[in-house]
Amino acid sequence: MLIASLISARRLRPVFLALLAFTGCSDEGDKKPGAEARSPASAASASVPLGKGFDFYVLSLSWSPTWCKGNDPRKKSTQCERGYGLIVHGLWPQNETGYPQFCPTRQSDRVPESLGRQYLDIVPSMGLIGHQWRKHGTCSGLAQADYFAVTRAARETVAIPAELASAEGPRNLSVAAIETAFAAKNPGLARDMIAVTCEGALVEEIRICFDKELRFRACPEIDRRACRRDAVLLPAAP
């Protein structure tokens, strides 16, 4: 009987250990409230390089047809030829009042083409990429590669509402409607964290504020500089 009992115990031991392992692997008891519903911004912040020497970022999304209408109506540049809608104008380090620019750095002023070409899908101009690095990226406290990696992470954090997802056909929208559409599409983004700027009656940029970990945050000074028109025109791509 003793031998039989030992044999049975040995046979049951692997089953018991498997059940124990299964119980230990389950994370149901370890979940914190809301842990399963991380926002895109919190997901991006998990690995984003942290800048220094400023208070927060502004991601500037430019309505490309407005720029092309005033600067390249004949579509000589790649940006205007391809008919983009919203593009990344830049990621700007900001202070609560004012902003730094053209900061001294040991990094090169020139952005290598091998690096810049990796970002032409969101900033469709090597000239603009170089300018943004010299004016704004040098003030981020980051190396070139890290600055542009954060720029992409910020852009990928923002979901573009349907109203601004296409550059086909001119249309009028209220500034409030644009801000509301972005807030509705992006959980955690409130209207005091976004500003629409205009060039006369034309929409110019959508500016969205982030902390250094790419979480949406309020930015009163940016909000105060927003367009004061009730409605703006979104010109179509030339």
XYZ file of N, CA and C in Angstrom:
714
model
N 0.826 -1.218 0.000
C 0.000 0.000 0.000
C 0.859 1.268 0.000
N 1.961 1.222 0.793
C 2.838 2.386 0.852
C 3.473 2.664 -0.498
N 3.931 1.557 -1.157
C 4.545 1.726 -2.482
C 3.544 2.284 -3.476
N 2.310 1.752 -3.443
C 1.265 2.241 -4.359
C 0.975 3.713 -4.132
N 0.978 4.114 -2.847
C 0.701 5.519 -2.536
C 1.800 6.421 -3.063
N 3.063 5.935 -2.921
C 4.178 6.743 -3.427
C 4.117 6.890 -4.943
N 3.768 5.794 -5.630
C 3.655 5.847 -7.084
C 2.574 6.828 -7.516
N 1.411 6.784 -6.826
C 0.306 7.696 -7.162
C 0.708 9.150 -6.940
N 1.458 9.362 -5.816
C 1.875 10.736 -5.513
C 2.817 11.263 -6.571
N 3.734 10.360 -7.036
C 4.671 10.789 -8.073
C 3.952 11.108 -9.381
N 2.902 10.325 -9.668
C 2.144 10.575 -10.902
C 1.363 11.890 -10.831
N 0.881 12.184 -9.634
C 0.058 13.396 -9.488
C 0.900 14.671 -9.385
N 2.184 14.494 -8.989
C 3.004 15.677 -8.766
C 3.141 16.573 -10.000
N 3.422 16.012 -11.194
C 3.500 16.896 -12.375
C 2.218 17.663 -12.648
N 1.071 17.013 -12.418
C -0.216 17.684 -12.632
C -0.362 18.851 -11.675
N 0.014 18.582 -10.393
C -0.094 19.629 -9.380
C 0.805 20.819 -9.729
N 2.057 20.508 -10.171
C 2.998 21.577 -10.527
C 2.504 22.376 -11.736
N 1.901 21.666 -12.698
C 1.374 22.361 -13.878
C 0.259 23.314 -13.495
N -0.624 22.842 -12.602
C -1.713 23.706 -12.141
C -1.154 24.908 -11.390
N -0.117 24.657 -10.570
C 0.492 25.751 -9.818
C 1.112 26.779 -10.757
N 1.800 26.282 -11.796
C 2.417 27.191 -12.772
C 1.370 27.998 -13.500
N 0.270 27.351 -13.874
C -0.803 28.053 -14.572
C -1.356 29.162 -13.710
N -1.546 28.853 -12.398
C -2.077 29.862 -11.480
C -1.097 31.017 -11.325
N 0.197 30.674 -11.250
C 1.197 31.719 -11.083
C 1.333 32.601 -12.288
N 1.093 32.074 -13.518
C 1.226 32.868 -14.741
C 0.053 33.792 -14.959
N -1.079 33.501 -14.347
C -2.251 34.347 -14.534
C -2.016 35.694 -13.870
N -2.296 36.788 -14.578
C -2.090 38.122 -14.007
C -3.397 38.776 -13.610
N -4.454 37.995 -13.544
C -5.750 38.578 -13.228
C -5.741 39.230 -11.855
N -5.045 38.594 -10.899
C -5.040 39.146 -9.557
C -4.095 40.315 -9.396
N -3.177 40.531 -10.391
C -2.192 41.585 -10.271
C -2.553 42.833 -11.046
N -3.628 42.792 -11.815
C -3.984 43.938 -12.639
C -4.420 45.108 -11.770
N -3.933 46.270 -12.124
C -4.390 47.479 -11.473
C -5.565 48.038 -12.249
N -6.458 48.748 -11.572
C -7.611 49.314 -12.275
C -7.166 50.178 -13.437
N -7.703 49.886 -14.625
C -7.411 50.680 -15.806
C -6.145 50.280 -16.516
N -5.412 49.266 -15.997
C -4.138 48.898 -16.615
C -4.317 48.363 -18.020
N -5.479 47.786 -18.299
C -5.701 47.205 -19.615
C -6.107 48.249 -20.637
N -6.288 49.471 -20.228
C -6.779 50.509 -21.147
C -5.779 51.651 -21.249
N -4.512 51.318 -21.514
C -3.498 52.349 -21.645
C -3.743 53.171 -22.901
N -3.591 54.460 -22.780
C -3.759 55.331 -23.940
C -2.532 55.249 -24.826
N -2.647 55.633 -26.111
C -1.467 55.659 -26.970
C -0.356 56.507 -26.391
N -0.707 57.614 -25.726
C 0.313 58.488 -25.160
C 1.085 57.786 -24.063
N 0.377 57.040 -23.179
C 1.081 56.353 -22.110
C 1.925 55.223 -22.659
N 1.478 54.589 -23.734
C 2.275 53.537 -24.361
C 3.550 54.117 -24.948
N 3.455 55.291 -25.585
C 4.624 55.923 -26.180
C 5.623 56.345 -25.117
N 5.119 56.758 -23.941
C 6.005 57.275 -22.907
C 6.871 56.201 -22.281
N 6.535 54.931 -22.506
C 7.259 53.843 -21.862
C 8.720 53.807 -22.284
N 9.045 54.217 -23.516
C 10.409 54.084 -23.991
C 10.944 55.349 -24.661
N 10.256 56.462 -24.556
C 10.668 57.665 -25.265
C 11.894 58.282 -24.582
N 12.929 58.673 -25.355
C 14.070 59.375 -24.753
C 13.605 60.687 -24.125
N 14.097 60.996 -22.939
C 13.649 62.181 -22.223
C 14.547 63.375 -22.524
N 13.934 64.454 -23.007
C 14.677 65.673 -23.241
C 14.903 66.431 -21.946
N 15.664 67.515 -22.027
C 15.934 68.331 -20.839
C 16.188 69.774 -21.267
N 16.015 70.689 -20.293
C 16.280 72.095 -20.561
C 15.060 72.866 -21.029
N 13.867 72.299 -20.895
C 12.623 72.961 -21.304
C 11.494 72.359 -20.490
N 10.271 72.875 -20.675
C 9.142 72.418 -19.847
C 8.234 71.408 -20.534
N 7.977 71.583 -21.823
C 7.074 70.668 -22.526
C 7.301 70.788 -24.025
N 6.624 69.922 -24.778
C 6.716 69.941 -26.237
C 5.426 70.466 -26.859
N 5.573 71.061 -28.029
C 4.440 71.306 -28.927
C 4.699 70.544 -30.221
N 3.778 69.678 -30.581
C 3.818 69.032 -31.890
C 3.014 69.900 -32.841
N 3.678 70.442 -33.850
C 3.005 71.291 -34.828
C 2.697 70.481 -36.083
N 1.418 70.346 -36.387
C 0.963 69.674 -37.608
C 0.489 70.748 -38.574
N 1.156 70.843 -39.696
C 0.870 71.901 -40.671
C -0.094 71.384 -41.736
N -1.080 72.229 -42.080
C -1.971 71.891 -43.191
C -1.229 72.244 -44.478
N -0.655 71.243 -45.116
C 0.259 71.447 -46.235
C -0.341 72.272 -47.380
N -1.613 72.072 -47.767
C -2.164 72.869 -48.874
C -2.124 74.380 -48.633
N -2.228 74.810 -47.361
C -2.127 76.242 -47.082
C -0.725 76.748 -47.400
N 0.296 75.998 -46.962
C 1.672 76.393 -47.254
C 1.927 76.365 -48.762
N 1.464 75.326 -49.434
C 1.700 75.209 -50.877
C 1.000 76.318 -51.652
N -0.175 76.692 -51.194
C -0.935 77.745 -51.880
C -0.165 79.054 -51.891
N 0.521 79.361 -50.797
C 1.245 80.626 -50.710
C 2.691 80.558 -51.138
N 3.273 79.356 -51.161
C 4.711 79.239 -51.399
C 5.105 78.404 -52.611
N 4.246 77.495 -53.028
C 4.610 76.627 -54.152
C 3.370 76.204 -54.941
N 2.626 77.175 -55.496
C 1.393 76.832 -56.210
C 1.634 76.000 -57.473
N 2.857 76.029 -58.005
C 3.157 75.257 -59.215
C 3.625 73.837 -58.901
N 3.634 73.499 -57.615
C 3.954 72.137 -57.167
C 5.343 71.677 -57.614
N 6.339 72.548 -57.416
C 7.703 72.190 -57.783
C 8.369 71.325 -56.708
N 7.911 71.442 -55.480
C 8.485 70.659 -54.394
C 7.760 69.323 -54.260
N 8.448 68.348 -53.695
C 7.840 67.038 -53.459
C 6.638 67.158 -52.539
N 6.751 68.010 -51.527
C 5.661 68.181 -50.575
C 4.366 68.584 -51.273
N 4.440 69.562 -52.163
C 3.234 70.069 -52.815
C 2.808 69.184 -53.986
N 3.773 68.555 -54.616
C 3.452 67.676 -55.739
C 2.604 66.488 -55.290
N 2.877 65.978 -54.107
C 2.201 64.756 -53.647
C 0.886 65.011 -52.939
N 0.540 66.253 -52.721
C -0.789 66.561 -52.209
C -1.054 66.116 -50.785
N -0.103 66.363 -49.895
C -0.297 66.008 -48.491
C -1.386 66.861 -47.853
N -1.965 66.344 -46.769
C -2.853 67.113 -45.909
C -2.050 67.624 -44.725
N -2.222 66.992 -43.559
C -1.439 67.362 -42.382
C -0.064 66.706 -42.430
N 0.965 67.504 -42.237
C 2.330 66.986 -42.115
C 2.905 67.494 -40.799
N 3.983 66.900 -40.361
C 4.658 67.392 -39.163
C 5.515 68.592 -39.549
N 5.178 69.738 -38.999
C 6.030 70.912 -39.167
C 7.236 70.778 -38.250
N 6.985 70.386 -37.006
C 8.102 70.188 -36.088
C 7.633 69.794 -34.703
N 8.587 69.387 -33.878
C 8.356 69.125 -32.458
C 9.175 70.165 -31.710
N 8.488 71.041 -30.980
C 9.127 72.236 -30.432
C 9.226 72.186 -28.911
N 10.427 72.171 -28.359
C 10.570 72.355 -26.910
C 10.061 73.743 -26.510
N 9.283 73.794 -25.444
C 8.667 75.037 -24.996
C 8.920 75.235 -23.499
N 8.895 76.487 -23.078
C 8.834 76.817 -21.660
C 7.432 77.316 -21.344
N 7.122 77.390 -20.068
C 5.779 77.861 -19.706
C 5.528 79.250 -20.286
N 6.581 80.043 -20.395
C 6.517 81.330 -21.082
C 7.663 81.386 -22.088
N 7.322 81.516 -23.350
C 8.339 81.583 -24.385
C 8.929 80.224 -24.722
N 9.946 80.245 -25.547
C 10.551 78.989 -25.980
C 12.010 79.226 -26.383
N 12.852 78.211 -26.197
C 14.248 78.332 -26.629
C 14.362 78.061 -28.124
N 15.409 78.565 -28.745
C 15.632 78.288 -30.157
C 17.113 78.437 -30.496
N 17.537 77.698 -31.520
C 18.921 77.741 -31.986
C 19.909 77.624 -30.815
N 19.771 76.542 -30.058
C 20.588 76.362 -28.856
C 21.977 75.816 -29.205
N 23.000 76.211 -28.448
C 24.339 75.655 -28.671
C 24.350 74.159 -28.351
N 25.011 73.385 -29.173
C 25.063 71.941 -28.986
C 26.316 71.394 -29.652
N 26.767 70.255 -29.154
C 27.912 69.592 -29.768
C 27.499 68.778 -30.992
N 26.189 68.654 -31.172
C 25.693 67.932 -32.329
C 25.909 68.754 -33.607
N 26.002 68.079 -34.721
C 26.167 68.763 -36.001
C 24.914 69.562 -36.358
N 25.095 70.703 -37.015
C 23.959 71.470 -37.526
C 23.277 70.739 -38.679
N 24.040 69.931 -39.374
C 23.524 69.240 -40.554
C 22.926 67.900 -40.167
N 21.750 67.624 -40.707
C 21.127 66.313 -40.511
C 21.544 65.418 -41.668
N 22.235 64.319 -41.384
C 22.656 63.433 -42.476
C 21.452 62.937 -43.277
N 21.634 62.826 -44.579
C 20.531 62.368 -45.426
C 20.074 60.975 -45.018
N 21.009 60.133 -44.564
C 20.645 58.779 -44.151
C 19.684 58.788 -42.972
N 19.781 59.806 -42.106
C 18.844 59.947 -40.989
C 17.568 60.653 -41.439
N 17.718 61.762 -42.133
C 16.549 62.543 -42.530
C 15.575 61.773 -43.403
N 16.087 60.936 -44.291
C 15.221 60.200 -45.206
C 14.294 59.226 -44.476
N 14.641 58.859 -43.262
C 13.783 57.972 -42.480
C 12.499 58.668 -42.036
N 12.466 59.997 -42.167
C 11.326 60.764 -41.655
C 10.587 61.541 -42.737
N 10.922 61.288 -43.994
C 10.265 62.009 -45.079
C 8.782 61.659 -45.204
N 8.352 60.548 -44.615
C 6.928 60.201 -44.663
C 6.091 61.111 -43.778
N 6.706 61.725 -42.760
C 5.938 62.624 -41.884
C 6.387 64.082 -42.018
N 7.654 64.296 -42.406
C 8.177 65.645 -42.672
C 8.745 65.605 -44.089
N 7.940 65.886 -45.109
C 8.332 65.570 -46.492
C 9.272 66.578 -47.147
N 10.315 66.970 -46.426
C 11.280 67.927 -46.982
C 12.562 67.846 -46.165
N 13.679 67.534 -46.816
C 14.952 67.520 -46.107
C 15.304 68.911 -45.598
N 14.905 69.948 -46.346
C 15.157 71.311 -45.897
C 14.441 71.610 -44.588
N 13.174 71.180 -44.495
C 12.401 71.406 -43.278
C 12.962 70.580 -42.124
N 13.371 69.358 -42.408
C 13.966 68.511 -41.373
C 15.211 69.181 -40.789
N 16.088 69.678 -41.665
C 17.293 70.346 -41.189
C 16.981 71.602 -40.390
N 16.012 72.388 -40.865
C 15.649 73.632 -40.175
C 15.069 73.335 -38.796
N 14.217 72.330 -38.712
C 13.610 72.003 -37.422
C 14.657 71.535 -36.413
N 15.642 70.786 -36.889
C 16.703 70.377 -35.975
C 17.477 71.590 -35.465
N 17.877 72.488 -36.371
C 18.699 73.623 -35.962
C 17.952 74.582 -35.039
N 16.699 74.839 -35.352
C 15.950 75.822 -34.554
C 15.387 75.219 -33.274
N 14.876 74.002 -33.342
C 14.168 73.428 -32.195
C 14.854 72.198 -31.596
N 15.313 71.293 -32.451
C 15.899 70.057 -31.948
C 17.125 70.293 -31.091
N 17.918 71.325 -31.429
C 19.118 71.621 -30.650
C 18.789 72.038 -29.225
N 17.539 72.404 -28.972
C 17.117 72.831 -27.631
C 16.435 71.714 -26.851
N 16.438 70.507 -27.388
C 15.734 69.387 -26.744
C 16.596 68.629 -25.750
N 17.921 68.873 -25.779
C 18.807 68.098 -24.921
C 19.023 66.688 -25.423
N 18.616 66.415 -26.661
C 18.700 65.081 -27.244
C 19.667 65.064 -28.417
N 20.222 63.895 -28.684
C 20.987 63.701 -29.907
C 20.028 63.743 -31.093
N 20.559 63.980 -32.286
C 19.714 64.077 -33.475
C 18.785 62.873 -33.625
N 19.355 61.678 -33.568
C 18.553 60.473 -33.797
C 17.440 60.365 -32.775
N 17.724 60.705 -31.513
C 16.700 60.625 -30.473
C 15.622 61.690 -30.669
N 16.033 62.889 -31.066
C 15.049 63.954 -31.288
C 14.048 63.556 -32.366
N 14.539 63.022 -33.462
C 13.615 62.642 -34.529
C 12.808 61.398 -34.160
N 13.380 60.512 -33.344
C 12.604 59.363 -32.863
C 11.451 59.832 -31.986
N 11.691 60.832 -31.143
C 10.618 61.385 -30.311
C 9.589 62.099 -31.183
N 10.058 62.782 -32.226
C 9.136 63.443 -33.148
C 8.178 62.432 -33.766
N 8.709 61.302 -34.227
C 7.833 60.277 -34.797
C 6.884 59.711 -33.744
N 7.402 59.461 -32.546
C 6.553 58.916 -31.489
C 5.410 59.865 -31.160
N 5.700 61.165 -31.128
C 4.644 62.149 -30.861
C 3.596 62.132 -31.965
N 4.051 62.091 -33.217
C 3.098 62.058 -34.337
C 2.236 60.796 -34.303
N 2.844 59.669 -33.977
C 2.090 58.418 -33.974
C 1.155 58.315 -32.780
N 1.356 59.165 -31.786
C 0.452 59.209 -30.645
C -0.885 59.843 -31.020
N -0.864 60.732 -32.019
C -2.057 61.505 -32.371
C -2.840 60.824 -33.488
N -4.111 60.564 -33.232
C -5.016 60.055 -34.265
C -5.666 61.243 -34.966
N -5.642 61.233 -36.280
C -6.192 62.340 -37.066
C -7.681 62.097 -37.317
N -8.546 63.040 -36.956
C -9.975 62.853 -37.210
C -10.292 62.868 -38.700
N -11.409 62.266 -39.040
C -11.788 62.122 -40.448
C -11.883 63.468 -41.159
N -12.271 64.505 -40.422
C -12.440 65.823 -41.027
C -11.139 66.372 -41.613
N -9.993 65.897 -41.116
C -8.709 66.405 -41.590
C -7.821 65.302 -42.143
N -8.403 64.169 -42.455
C -7.613 63.033 -42.923
C -7.344 63.089 -44.422
N -8.023 63.979 -45.136
C -7.855 64.063 -46.582
C -7.721 65.523 -47.002
N -6.921 65.751 -48.047
C -6.748 67.116 -48.574
C -7.557 67.327 -49.841
N -8.548 66.482 -50.060
C -9.368 66.597 -51.258
C -10.541 67.544 -51.012
N -10.684 68.540 -51.886
C -11.833 69.431 -51.824
C -11.724 70.444 -50.704
N -11.858 71.737 -51.002
C -11.836 72.755 -49.949
C -13.091 72.656 -49.088
N -12.964 73.036 -47.837
C -14.113 73.011 -46.947
C -13.899 73.975 -45.790
N -14.981 74.447 -45.247
C -14.929 75.328 -44.090
C -15.257 74.538 -42.834
N -14.500 74.795 -41.777
C -14.767 74.179 -40.478
C -14.604 75.236 -39.398
N -15.375 75.131 -38.349
C -15.168 76.036 -37.222
C -13.938 75.578 -36.441
N -13.262 76.533 -35.833
C -12.099 76.207 -35.009
C -12.514 75.282 -33.873
N -13.652 75.573 -33.265
C -14.144 74.737 -32.167
C -14.400 73.309 -32.639
N -14.908 73.150 -33.854
C -15.191 71.813 -34.375
C -13.906 71.025 -34.601
N -12.850 71.697 -35.050
C -11.563 71.019 -35.251
C -11.009 70.540 -33.916
N -11.016 71.415 -32.917
C -10.511 71.040 -31.604
C -11.335 69.908 -30.997
N -12.645 69.992 -31.134
C -13.518 68.956 -30.589
C -13.288 67.621 -31.279
N -13.072 67.646 -32.589
C -12.832 66.415 -33.339
C -11.547 65.736 -32.882
N -10.497 66.523 -32.662
C -9.237 65.951 -32.171
C -9.421 65.388 -30.758
N -10.112 66.119 -29.911
C -10.327 65.650 -28.540
C -11.135 64.350 -28.523
N -12.135 64.254 -29.410
C -12.966 63.050 -29.456
C -12.184 61.841 -29.963
N -11.231 62.089 -30.849
C -10.461 61.000 -31.466
C -9.305 60.543 -30.588
N -8.892 61.381 -29.628
C -7.703 61.099 -28.831
C -8.030 61.148 -27.338
N -8.245 60.015 -26.697
C -8.547 59.995 -25.268
C -7.474 60.709 -24.450
N -7.907 61.571 -23.547
C -6.970 62.316 -22.716
C -6.606 63.679 -23.262
N -6.971 63.961 -24.514
C -6.677 65.255 -25.128
C -7.879 66.174 -24.949
N -7.684 67.270 -24.213
C -8.748 68.258 -23.993
C -8.481 69.488 -24.847
N -9.485 70.334 -24.971
C -9.361 71.477 -25.874
C -8.353 72.504 -25.394
N -7.990 72.497 -24.087
C -6.967 73.428 -23.623
C -5.558 72.879 -23.855
N -5.463 71.724 -24.533
C -4.173 71.116 -24.868
C -3.888 71.204 -26.368
N -4.738 71.896 -27.091
C -4.631 71.968 -28.553
C -4.959 73.382 -29.012
N -4.286 73.835 -30.044
C -4.553 75.160 -30.595
C -4.544 75.078 -32.112
N -5.529 75.693 -32.737
C -5.597 75.815 -34.191
C -5.097 77.204 -34.550
N -4.130 77.290 -35.455
C -3.663 78.603 -35.908
C -4.114 78.820 -37.353
N -4.198 80.064 -37.744
C -4.682 80.374 -39.088
C -3.807 81.420 -39.749
N -3.861 81.419 -41.054
C -3.168 82.408 -41.884
C -4.254 83.136 -42.658
N -4.685 84.259 -42.113
C -5.867 84.901 -42.659
C -7.072 84.016 -42.405
N -7.797 83.693 -43.479
C -8.978 82.833 -43.341
C -8.631 81.349 -43.503
N -7.360 81.029 -43.748
C -6.960 79.640 -44.009
C -6.410 78.986 -42.753
N -6.749 77.738 -42.545
C -6.144 77.003 -41.433
C -4.656 76.838 -41.709
N -3.841 77.029 -40.690
C -2.392 76.933 -40.856
C -1.854 75.682 -40.162
N -2.032 75.611 -38.849
C -1.463 74.501 -38.088
C -2.409 74.016 -37.004
N -2.193 72.780 -36.592
C -2.800 72.215 -35.396
C -1.647 71.975 -34.429
N -1.671 72.601 -33.263
C -0.587 72.475 -32.298
C -1.083 71.731 -31.068
N -0.396 70.654 -30.743
C -0.809 69.768 -29.649
C 0.317 69.697 -28.629
N -0.032 69.825 -27.354
C 0.963 69.913 -26.293
C 1.147 68.586 -25.570
N 2.408 68.260 -25.300
C 2.794 67.026 -24.608
C 3.792 67.358 -23.498
N 3.798 66.521 -22.457
C 4.918 66.597 -21.536
C 6.097 65.836 -22.129
N 7.193 65.735 -21.407
C 8.402 65.128 -21.960
C 8.252 63.629 -22.189
N 7.243 63.026 -21.570
C 6.982 61.598 -21.766
C 5.858 61.369 -22.773
N 5.511 62.424 -23.498
C 4.501 62.382 -24.557
C 3.106 62.046 -24.049
N 2.784 62.615 -22.886
C 1.404 62.586 -22.406
C 0.810 63.959 -22.681
N -0.437 63.979 -23.150
C -1.085 65.259 -23.426
C -1.102 66.116 -22.155
N -0.920 67.413 -22.328
C -0.956 68.321 -21.177
C -1.468 69.689 -21.618
N -2.003 70.428 -20.671
C -2.510 71.771 -20.957
C -1.335 72.715 -21.216
N -1.598 73.737 -22.038
C -0.555 74.715 -22.380
C -1.233 76.064 -22.612
N -1.487 76.810 -21.530
C -2.263 78.050 -21.632
C -1.707 79.064 -22.624
N -0.383 79.216 -22.654
C 0.186 80.221 -23.560
C -0.045 79.844 -25.022
N 0.111 78.567 -25.349
C -0.132 78.103 -26.724
C -1.608 78.300 -27.069
N -2.480 77.986 -26.135
C -3.918 78.125 -26.356
C -4.301 79.586 -26.594
N -3.642 80.489 -25.898
C -3.956 81.919 -26.063
C -3.553 82.431 -27.433
N -2.593 81.783 -28.086
C -2.139 82.242 -29.404
C -2.908 81.569 -30.550
N -3.990 80.885 -30.220
C -4.773 80.194 -31.241
C -5.546 81.191 -32.105
N -6.003 80.701 -33.243
C -6.803 81.507 -34.170
C -8.089 81.973 -33.497
N -8.451 83.222 -33.692
C -9.655 83.787 -33.068
C -10.832 83.872 -34.026
N -10.662 83.339 -35.207
C -11.781 83.321 -36.146
C -12.774 82.228 -35.739
N -14.021 82.434 -36.078
C -15.024 81.398 -35.790
C -14.829 80.184 -36.684
N -14.496 80.436 -37.955
C -14.332 79.343 -38.917
C -13.116 79.601 -39.800
N -12.550 78.523 -40.319
C -11.393 78.627 -41.197
C -11.631 77.754 -42.428
N -10.931 78.104 -43.496
C -11.017 77.338 -44.728
C -9.841 76.372 -44.805
N -10.148 75.119 -45.126
C -9.115 74.137 -45.403
C -8.997 74.010 -46.904
N -8.013 74.677 -47.526
C -7.883 74.563 -48.978
C -7.512 73.150 -49.370
N -7.892 72.762 -50.585
C -7.524 71.442 -51.082
C -6.083 71.462 -51.552
N -5.503 70.285 -51.684
C -4.133 70.186 -52.203
C -4.099 70.740 -53.623
N -3.064 71.530 -53.964
C -3.003 72.150 -55.297
C -2.806 71.107 -56.394
